[in-house]
């Protein structure tokens, strides 16, 4: 579908909950901003892919074009005006940044929250309804086959939504990227080995900073990712906390509800280390099974 929208000259977006008598000039109740159209997963590609988009209210009364309304649309969706104007150049935005565009959107079927993003990331994969959240995991695996952008790991589950204090390397939904809008790929913590998905988990080479001498088994994995809104932008990189679940180098993510900032000088001093991080962790599993595994 994304390819068809991209090849189209114009897309007509019908907003049934915008009254016919309302126009862009007299919309004092902000019915355009409140439209359900901006909360649906599949309409994201309808907004971004076509060369032109014309919005219509109830009874097909014309409301305005994407170009005319770009400032308001940007405020509604948190999508930059540049992305609304320069539709072929999504790759200039990091993976985490693009994921944030879908963070507050919804689909009727869980799997569609992944499938509606295939075109945004220019990847292909089979549509397997019934797999649930596994669809979003597969999407991230496919993205990693096309890019080495480590911002894909810069997500937060939210403390209230976290089902366990241990998790896998991959997010369970775009909502985890709600706070990742300002994340970009870094340029200093580079290595020659891109992250890859293996039978042992996600293999990645990054600086691994020990959390502290008094806290055994926990480390910070420094990602090649920065937050442009951070006061120390040029000095800090995003990091995730890992727990050593088996003899090194095997880990899972811990405290997935937060990201940590590590000073660049600390990361450079330590150098890169190759580790394997579990792709997923069963939220129903007893955490102690991972924290204290039984060995023969």
mmCIF file of C-alpha atoms in Angstrom:
data_model
loop_
_atom_site.group_PDB
_atom_site.id
_atom_site.type_symbol
_atom_site.label_atom_id
_atom_site.label_comp_id
_atom_site.label_asym_id
_atom_site.label_seq_id
_atom_site.Cartn_x
_atom_site.Cartn_y
_atom_site.Cartn_z
ATOM 1 C CA UNK A 1 0.000 0.000 0.000
ATOM 2 C CA UNK A 2 2.769 2.439 0.838
ATOM 3 C CA UNK A 3 4.251 2.056 -2.656
ATOM 4 C CA UNK A 4 0.883 2.823 -4.227
ATOM 5 C CA UNK A 5 0.446 5.927 -2.105
ATOM 6 C CA UNK A 6 3.961 7.082 -2.952
ATOM 7 C CA UNK A 7 3.290 6.758 -6.683
ATOM 8 C CA UNK A 8 0.009 8.655 -6.431
ATOM 9 C CA UNK A 9 -0.312 12.291 -7.409
ATOM 10 C CA UNK A 10 -2.905 13.070 -4.770
ATOM 11 C CA UNK A 11 -4.594 11.322 -1.841
ATOM 12 C CA UNK A 12 -8.068 12.337 -0.644
ATOM 13 C CA UNK A 13 -8.382 12.001 3.136
ATOM 14 C CA UNK A 14 -11.980 11.812 4.376
ATOM 15 C CA UNK A 15 -12.402 12.987 7.979
ATOM 16 C CA UNK A 16 -15.946 11.913 8.846
ATOM 17 C CA UNK A 17 -15.853 13.566 12.273
ATOM 18 C CA UNK A 18 -15.131 17.054 10.902
ATOM 19 C CA UNK A 19 -18.511 18.785 10.271
ATOM 20 C CA UNK A 20 -19.287 19.882 6.725
ATOM 21 C CA UNK A 21 -19.718 23.545 7.648
ATOM 22 C CA UNK A 22 -16.277 23.750 9.299
ATOM 23 C CA UNK A 23 -13.336 25.156 7.350
ATOM 24 C CA UNK A 24 -9.708 25.771 8.235
ATOM 25 C CA UNK A 25 -10.584 29.425 8.801
ATOM 26 C CA UNK A 26 -13.533 28.949 11.210
ATOM 27 C CA UNK A 27 -12.565 25.756 13.070
ATOM 28 C CA UNK A 28 -12.693 27.328 16.538
ATOM 29 C CA UNK A 29 -13.451 23.961 18.187
ATOM 30 C CA UNK A 30 -10.355 22.406 16.588
ATOM 31 C CA UNK A 31 -12.348 19.532 15.107
ATOM 32 C CA UNK A 32 -9.515 18.954 12.648
ATOM 33 C CA UNK A 33 -7.017 18.474 15.473
ATOM 34 C CA UNK A 34 -9.424 16.144 17.306
ATOM 35 C CA UNK A 35 -10.178 13.940 14.304
ATOM 36 C CA UNK A 36 -9.749 10.193 14.817
ATOM 37 C CA UNK A 37 -7.947 10.106 11.472
ATOM 38 C CA UNK A 38 -4.773 11.286 13.211
ATOM 39 C CA UNK A 39 -4.881 8.432 15.743
ATOM 40 C CA UNK A 40 -5.077 5.509 13.324
ATOM 41 C CA UNK A 41 -2.032 3.479 12.410
ATOM 42 C CA UNK A 42 -2.800 2.950 8.734
ATOM 43 C CA UNK A 43 -3.439 6.640 8.040
ATOM 44 C CA UNK A 44 0.205 7.465 8.800
ATOM 45 C CA UNK A 45 1.262 6.247 5.361
ATOM 46 C CA UNK A 46 -1.682 8.076 3.795
ATOM 47 C CA UNK A 47 -0.366 11.271 5.372
ATOM 48 C CA UNK A 48 3.307 10.854 4.463
ATOM 49 C CA UNK A 49 3.595 8.891 1.226
ATOM 50 C CA UNK A 50 1.522 10.746 -1.419
ATOM 51 C CA UNK A 51 2.837 13.722 -3.332
ATOM 52 C CA UNK A 52 -0.204 15.702 -2.204
ATOM 53 C CA UNK A 53 -2.984 15.169 0.347
ATOM 54 C CA UNK A 54 -6.329 16.989 0.352
ATOM 55 C CA UNK A 55 -8.443 16.768 3.508
ATOM 56 C CA UNK A 56 -12.229 16.629 3.347
ATOM 57 C CA UNK A 57 -14.758 16.910 6.146
ATOM 58 C CA UNK A 58 -18.177 15.309 6.435
ATOM 59 C CA UNK A 59 -20.209 15.374 3.199
ATOM 60 C CA UNK A 60 -16.926 15.819 1.303
ATOM 61 C CA UNK A 61 -16.490 19.485 2.088
ATOM 62 C CA UNK A 62 -12.888 20.480 1.335
ATOM 63 C CA UNK A 63 -10.927 21.535 4.415
ATOM 64 C CA UNK A 64 -7.414 22.111 3.054
ATOM 65 C CA UNK A 65 -4.246 20.487 1.760
ATOM 66 C CA UNK A 66 -1.316 18.985 3.614
ATOM 67 C CA UNK A 67 0.877 21.818 2.380
ATOM 68 C CA UNK A 68 -1.558 24.471 3.600
ATOM 69 C CA UNK A 69 -2.050 22.772 6.969
ATOM 70 C CA UNK A 70 1.482 21.499 7.570
ATOM 71 C CA UNK A 71 2.061 23.615 10.686
ATOM 72 C CA UNK A 72 -1.118 22.364 12.345
ATOM 73 C CA UNK A 73 -0.509 18.772 11.246
ATOM 74 C CA UNK A 74 2.995 18.906 12.687
ATOM 75 C CA UNK A 75 1.583 20.082 16.025
ATOM 76 C CA UNK A 76 -1.000 17.278 16.013
ATOM 77 C CA UNK A 77 1.308 14.438 15.010
ATOM 78 C CA UNK A 78 4.751 15.530 16.260
ATOM 79 C CA UNK A 79 6.003 14.962 12.725
ATOM 80 C CA UNK A 80 8.351 17.688 11.517
ATOM 81 C CA UNK A 81 7.159 19.953 8.734
ATOM 82 C CA UNK A 82 10.242 18.872 6.799
ATOM 83 C CA UNK A 83 9.051 15.249 6.804
ATOM 84 C CA UNK A 84 5.633 16.369 5.581
ATOM 85 C CA UNK A 85 7.236 18.288 2.723
ATOM 86 C CA UNK A 86 10.144 16.022 1.747
ATOM 87 C CA UNK A 87 8.399 12.677 1.581
ATOM 88 C CA UNK A 88 11.172 10.710 -0.223
ATOM 89 C CA UNK A 89 13.753 11.435 2.462
ATOM 90 C CA UNK A 90 12.551 9.564 5.538
ATOM 91 C CA UNK A 91 15.957 7.952 5.974
ATOM 92 C CA UNK A 92 17.451 11.225 7.189
ATOM 93 C CA UNK A 93 15.491 10.609 10.401
ATOM 94 C CA UNK A 94 16.732 7.957 12.819
ATOM 95 C CA UNK A 95 14.801 4.734 13.359
ATOM 96 C CA UNK A 96 13.769 5.860 16.847
ATOM 97 C CA UNK A 97 12.603 9.206 15.464
ATOM 98 C CA UNK A 98 10.402 7.580 12.817
ATOM 99 C CA UNK A 99 9.013 5.115 15.361
ATOM 100 C CA UNK A 100 7.898 8.082 17.476
ATOM 101 C CA UNK A 101 5.581 9.163 14.641
ATOM 102 C CA UNK A 102 3.455 6.077 15.338
ATOM 103 C CA UNK A 103 3.761 6.110 19.129
ATOM 104 C CA UNK A 104 0.247 7.401 19.815
ATOM 105 C CA UNK A 105 -1.540 5.695 16.945
ATOM 106 C CA UNK A 106 -3.699 2.594 17.201
ATOM 107 C CA UNK A 107 -4.932 -0.263 15.048
ATOM 108 C CA UNK A 108 -7.761 -2.735 15.606
ATOM 109 C CA UNK A 109 -5.402 -5.699 15.262
ATOM 110 C CA UNK A 110 -2.175 -5.812 17.238
ATOM 111 C CA UNK A 111 -0.191 -7.028 14.242
ATOM 112 C CA UNK A 112 -1.221 -4.055 12.102
ATOM 113 C CA UNK A 113 0.716 -1.706 14.393
ATOM 114 C CA UNK A 114 3.821 -3.282 12.848
ATOM 115 C CA UNK A 115 2.519 -3.870 9.330
ATOM 116 C CA UNK A 116 1.411 -0.247 8.854
ATOM 117 C CA UNK A 117 5.055 0.839 9.299
ATOM 118 C CA UNK A 118 6.649 -1.370 6.636
ATOM 119 C CA UNK A 119 6.710 1.406 4.055
ATOM 120 C CA UNK A 120 8.022 4.016 6.492
ATOM 121 C CA UNK A 121 11.112 1.841 6.998
ATOM 122 C CA UNK A 122 11.215 0.448 3.445
ATOM 123 C CA UNK A 123 11.209 -3.199 4.513
ATOM 124 C CA UNK A 124 9.133 -6.210 3.500
ATOM 125 C CA UNK A 125 7.914 -9.166 5.539
ATOM 126 C CA UNK A 126 4.987 -11.629 5.484
ATOM 127 C CA UNK A 127 1.761 -10.572 7.190
ATOM 128 C CA UNK A 128 0.945 -13.274 9.750
ATOM 129 C CA UNK A 129 -2.235 -12.415 11.615
ATOM 130 C CA UNK A 130 -2.437 -14.190 14.935
ATOM 131 C CA UNK A 131 1.185 -13.621 15.950
ATOM 132 C CA UNK A 132 0.343 -10.627 18.167
ATOM 133 C CA UNK A 133 3.269 -8.548 19.453
ATOM 134 C CA UNK A 134 5.666 -10.864 17.648
ATOM 135 C CA UNK A 135 4.881 -8.849 14.493
ATOM 136 C CA UNK A 136 6.555 -5.762 15.933
ATOM 137 C CA UNK A 137 9.590 -7.826 16.952
ATOM 138 C CA UNK A 138 9.869 -9.131 13.381
ATOM 139 C CA UNK A 139 9.606 -5.585 12.057
ATOM 140 C CA UNK A 140 12.597 -4.525 14.138
ATOM 141 C CA UNK A 141 14.556 -7.566 12.975
ATOM 142 C CA UNK A 142 13.880 -6.622 9.351
ATOM 143 C CA UNK A 143 14.890 -3.017 9.984
ATOM 144 C CA UNK A 144 18.216 -4.216 11.419
ATOM 145 C CA UNK A 145 18.879 -6.098 8.192
ATOM 146 C CA UNK A 146 18.716 -2.785 6.335
ATOM 147 C CA UNK A 147 20.477 -0.406 8.741
ATOM 148 C CA UNK A 148 23.000 -0.322 11.573
ATOM 149 C CA UNK A 149 21.171 2.552 13.285
ATOM 150 C CA UNK A 150 21.413 1.762 17.005
ATOM 151 C CA UNK A 151 18.677 4.226 17.927
ATOM 152 C CA UNK A 152 16.329 1.278 17.349
ATOM 153 C CA UNK A 153 17.342 0.154 20.847
ATOM 154 C CA UNK A 154 16.742 3.590 22.428
ATOM 155 C CA UNK A 155 13.257 3.054 23.805
ATOM 156 C CA UNK A 156 11.509 3.132 27.176
ATOM 157 C CA UNK A 157 8.645 0.883 28.242
ATOM 158 C CA UNK A 158 7.285 3.332 30.805
ATOM 159 C CA UNK A 159 7.461 2.335 34.445
ATOM 160 C CA UNK A 160 3.700 1.828 34.809
ATOM 161 C CA UNK A 161 3.498 -0.246 31.626
ATOM 162 C CA UNK A 162 6.521 -2.419 32.354
ATOM 163 C CA UNK A 163 5.541 -6.049 32.871
ATOM 164 C CA UNK A 164 8.906 -6.999 34.332
ATOM 165 C CA UNK A 165 12.146 -5.321 35.350
ATOM 166 C CA UNK A 166 13.852 -7.532 32.765
ATOM 167 C CA UNK A 167 13.150 -7.425 29.035
ATOM 168 C CA UNK A 168 14.585 -8.205 25.645
ATOM 169 C CA UNK A 169 16.481 -5.875 23.335
ATOM 170 C CA UNK A 170 13.440 -5.104 21.183
ATOM 171 C CA UNK A 171 10.478 -2.892 22.045
ATOM 172 C CA UNK A 172 6.991 -4.390 22.130
ATOM 173 C CA UNK A 173 5.209 -1.485 20.392
ATOM 174 C CA UNK A 174 5.823 1.965 18.862
ATOM 175 C CA UNK A 175 4.525 3.488 22.098
ATOM 176 C CA UNK A 176 7.904 2.653 23.654
ATOM 177 C CA UNK A 177 9.414 5.289 21.331
ATOM 178 C CA UNK A 178 7.098 8.099 22.448
ATOM 179 C CA UNK A 179 10.036 9.939 24.006
ATOM 180 C CA UNK A 180 12.510 9.242 21.190
ATOM 181 C CA UNK A 181 11.527 12.023 18.805
ATOM 182 C CA UNK A 182 14.790 13.935 19.255
ATOM 183 C CA UNK A 183 17.150 10.952 19.049
ATOM 184 C CA UNK A 184 19.702 10.898 16.244
ATOM 185 C CA UNK A 185 22.457 8.546 15.189
ATOM 186 C CA UNK A 186 25.721 9.335 16.921
ATOM 187 C CA UNK A 187 29.017 9.934 15.197
ATOM 188 C CA UNK A 188 31.694 9.125 17.768
ATOM 189 C CA UNK A 189 30.922 5.675 19.222
ATOM 190 C CA UNK A 190 31.394 3.885 15.907
ATOM 191 C CA UNK A 191 32.551 0.327 15.266
ATOM 192 C CA UNK A 192 32.989 -1.865 12.224
ATOM 193 C CA UNK A 193 30.514 -4.567 13.283
ATOM 194 C CA UNK A 194 26.826 -3.690 12.790
ATOM 195 C CA UNK A 195 24.250 -5.157 15.194
ATOM 196 C CA UNK A 196 22.825 -8.431 13.924
ATOM 197 C CA UNK A 197 20.099 -10.847 14.979
ATOM 198 C CA UNK A 198 21.429 -14.334 15.766
ATOM 199 C CA UNK A 199 20.120 -17.495 17.416
ATOM 200 C CA UNK A 200 21.879 -16.305 20.572
ATOM 201 C CA UNK A 201 20.168 -12.921 20.561
ATOM 202 C CA UNK A 202 21.118 -9.506 19.212
ATOM 203 C CA UNK A 203 24.876 -9.327 18.724
ATOM 204 C CA UNK A 204 26.221 -5.826 19.164
ATOM 205 C CA UNK A 205 29.583 -4.163 19.730
ATOM 206 C CA UNK A 206 29.424 -1.141 22.029
ATOM 207 C CA UNK A 207 31.188 0.241 25.090
ATOM 208 C CA UNK A 208 30.020 -1.603 28.228
ATOM 209 C CA UNK A 209 30.257 0.513 31.379
ATOM 210 C CA UNK A 210 29.943 -1.251 34.737
ATOM 211 C CA UNK A 211 27.082 0.145 36.801
ATOM 212 C CA UNK A 212 29.178 0.135 39.969
ATOM 213 C CA UNK A 213 31.453 -2.087 41.984
ATOM 214 C CA UNK A 214 28.734 -2.711 44.555
ATOM 215 C CA UNK A 215 26.158 -3.803 41.938
ATOM 216 C CA UNK A 216 27.158 -7.154 40.475
ATOM 217 C CA UNK A 217 26.032 -8.201 37.005
ATOM 218 C CA UNK A 218 24.603 -4.875 35.854
ATOM 219 C CA UNK A 219 26.217 -2.750 33.124
ATOM 220 C CA UNK A 220 25.349 0.117 30.798
ATOM 221 C CA UNK A 221 25.534 -0.543 27.057
ATOM 222 C CA UNK A 222 26.418 2.753 25.353
ATOM 223 C CA UNK A 223 24.529 3.142 22.077
ATOM 224 C CA UNK A 224 25.641 5.121 19.054
ATOM 225 C CA UNK A 225 22.712 7.457 19.651
ATOM 226 C CA UNK A 226 22.305 10.986 20.995
ATOM 227 C CA UNK A 227 19.498 13.231 22.221
ATOM 228 C CA UNK A 228 19.717 16.580 20.439
ATOM 229 C CA UNK A 229 17.634 18.224 23.167
ATOM 230 C CA UNK A 230 20.105 17.287 25.885
ATOM 231 C CA UNK A 231 22.119 20.159 27.387
ATOM 232 C CA UNK A 232 25.239 17.989 27.137
ATOM 233 C CA UNK A 233 24.467 16.908 23.557
ATOM 234 C CA UNK A 234 28.099 16.867 22.420
ATOM 235 C CA UNK A 235 29.290 15.036 25.521
ATOM 236 C CA UNK A 236 26.688 12.344 26.242
ATOM 237 C CA UNK A 237 25.338 9.236 24.546
ATOM 238 C CA UNK A 238 22.228 7.204 25.271
ATOM 239 C CA UNK A 239 22.700 3.897 27.089
ATOM 240 C CA UNK A 240 20.554 0.992 28.255
ATOM 241 C CA UNK A 241 21.046 -1.096 31.368
ATOM 242 C CA UNK A 242 21.894 -4.777 30.888
ATOM 243 C CA UNK A 243 21.988 -7.706 33.273
ATOM 244 C CA UNK A 244 24.398 -10.604 32.801
ATOM 245 C CA UNK A 245 21.974 -13.567 32.783
ATOM 246 C CA UNK A 246 24.563 -16.194 31.875
ATOM 247 C CA UNK A 247 28.336 -16.251 31.765
ATOM 248 C CA UNK A 248 29.502 -13.284 29.674
ATOM 249 C CA UNK A 249 28.779 -12.176 27.022
ATOM 250 C CA UNK A 250 25.055 -13.011 27.410
ATOM 251 C CA UNK A 251 22.669 -10.359 28.713
ATOM 252 C CA UNK A 252 19.085 -9.164 28.817
ATOM 253 C CA UNK A 253 17.888 -5.618 29.286
ATOM 254 C CA UNK A 254 17.031 -4.506 32.813
ATOM 255 C CA UNK A 255 14.887 -1.577 33.940
ATOM 256 C CA UNK A 256 13.470 -1.097 30.416
ATOM 257 C CA UNK A 257 11.429 1.873 31.571
ATOM 258 C CA UNK A 258 14.414 4.205 31.437
ATOM 259 C CA UNK A 259 17.374 5.247 29.313
ATOM 260 C CA UNK A 260 20.648 6.434 30.788
ATOM 261 C CA UNK A 261 23.084 9.079 29.533
ATOM 262 C CA UNK A 262 26.785 8.216 29.591
ATOM 263 C CA UNK A 263 29.592 10.707 29.070
ATOM 264 C CA UNK A 264 31.449 10.234 25.828
ATOM 265 C CA UNK A 265 34.828 10.292 27.578
ATOM 266 C CA UNK A 266 33.838 7.260 29.680
ATOM 267 C CA UNK A 267 32.664 5.347 26.605
ATOM 268 C CA UNK A 268 35.787 6.142 24.581
ATOM 269 C CA UNK A 269 38.071 5.121 27.422
ATOM 270 C CA UNK A 270 36.482 1.686 27.742
ATOM 271 C CA UNK A 271 36.222 0.802 24.058
ATOM 272 C CA UNK A 272 33.744 -1.516 22.344
ATOM 273 C CA UNK A 273 32.866 -4.977 23.603
ATOM 274 C CA UNK A 274 30.849 -7.651 21.804
ATOM 275 C CA UNK A 275 27.790 -8.871 23.694
ATOM 276 C CA UNK A 276 24.630 -10.866 22.995
ATOM 277 C CA UNK A 277 21.334 -9.496 24.295
ATOM 278 C CA UNK A 278 18.173 -11.605 24.318
ATOM 279 C CA UNK A 279 15.674 -10.465 21.696
ATOM 280 C CA UNK A 280 12.696 -10.956 23.984
ATOM 281 C CA UNK A 281 11.914 -12.021 27.536
ATOM 282 C CA UNK A 282 8.652 -13.750 28.437
ATOM 283 C CA UNK A 283 6.888 -11.287 30.799
ATOM 284 C CA UNK A 284 5.202 -14.215 32.572
ATOM 285 C CA UNK A 285 8.514 -15.847 33.388
ATOM 286 C CA UNK A 286 9.689 -15.670 36.983
ATOM 287 C CA UNK A 287 12.492 -13.044 36.939
ATOM 288 C CA UNK A 288 14.528 -15.207 39.284
ATOM 289 C CA UNK A 289 14.760 -17.808 36.508
ATOM 290 C CA UNK A 290 16.875 -15.298 34.583
ATOM 291 C CA UNK A 291 18.628 -13.713 37.512
ATOM 292 C CA UNK A 292 19.669 -17.019 39.029
ATOM 293 C CA UNK A 293 19.695 -19.626 36.224
ATOM 294 C CA UNK A 294 20.381 -23.237 37.119
ATOM 295 C CA UNK A 295 23.488 -24.707 35.566
ATOM 296 C CA UNK A 296 24.305 -28.427 35.433
#
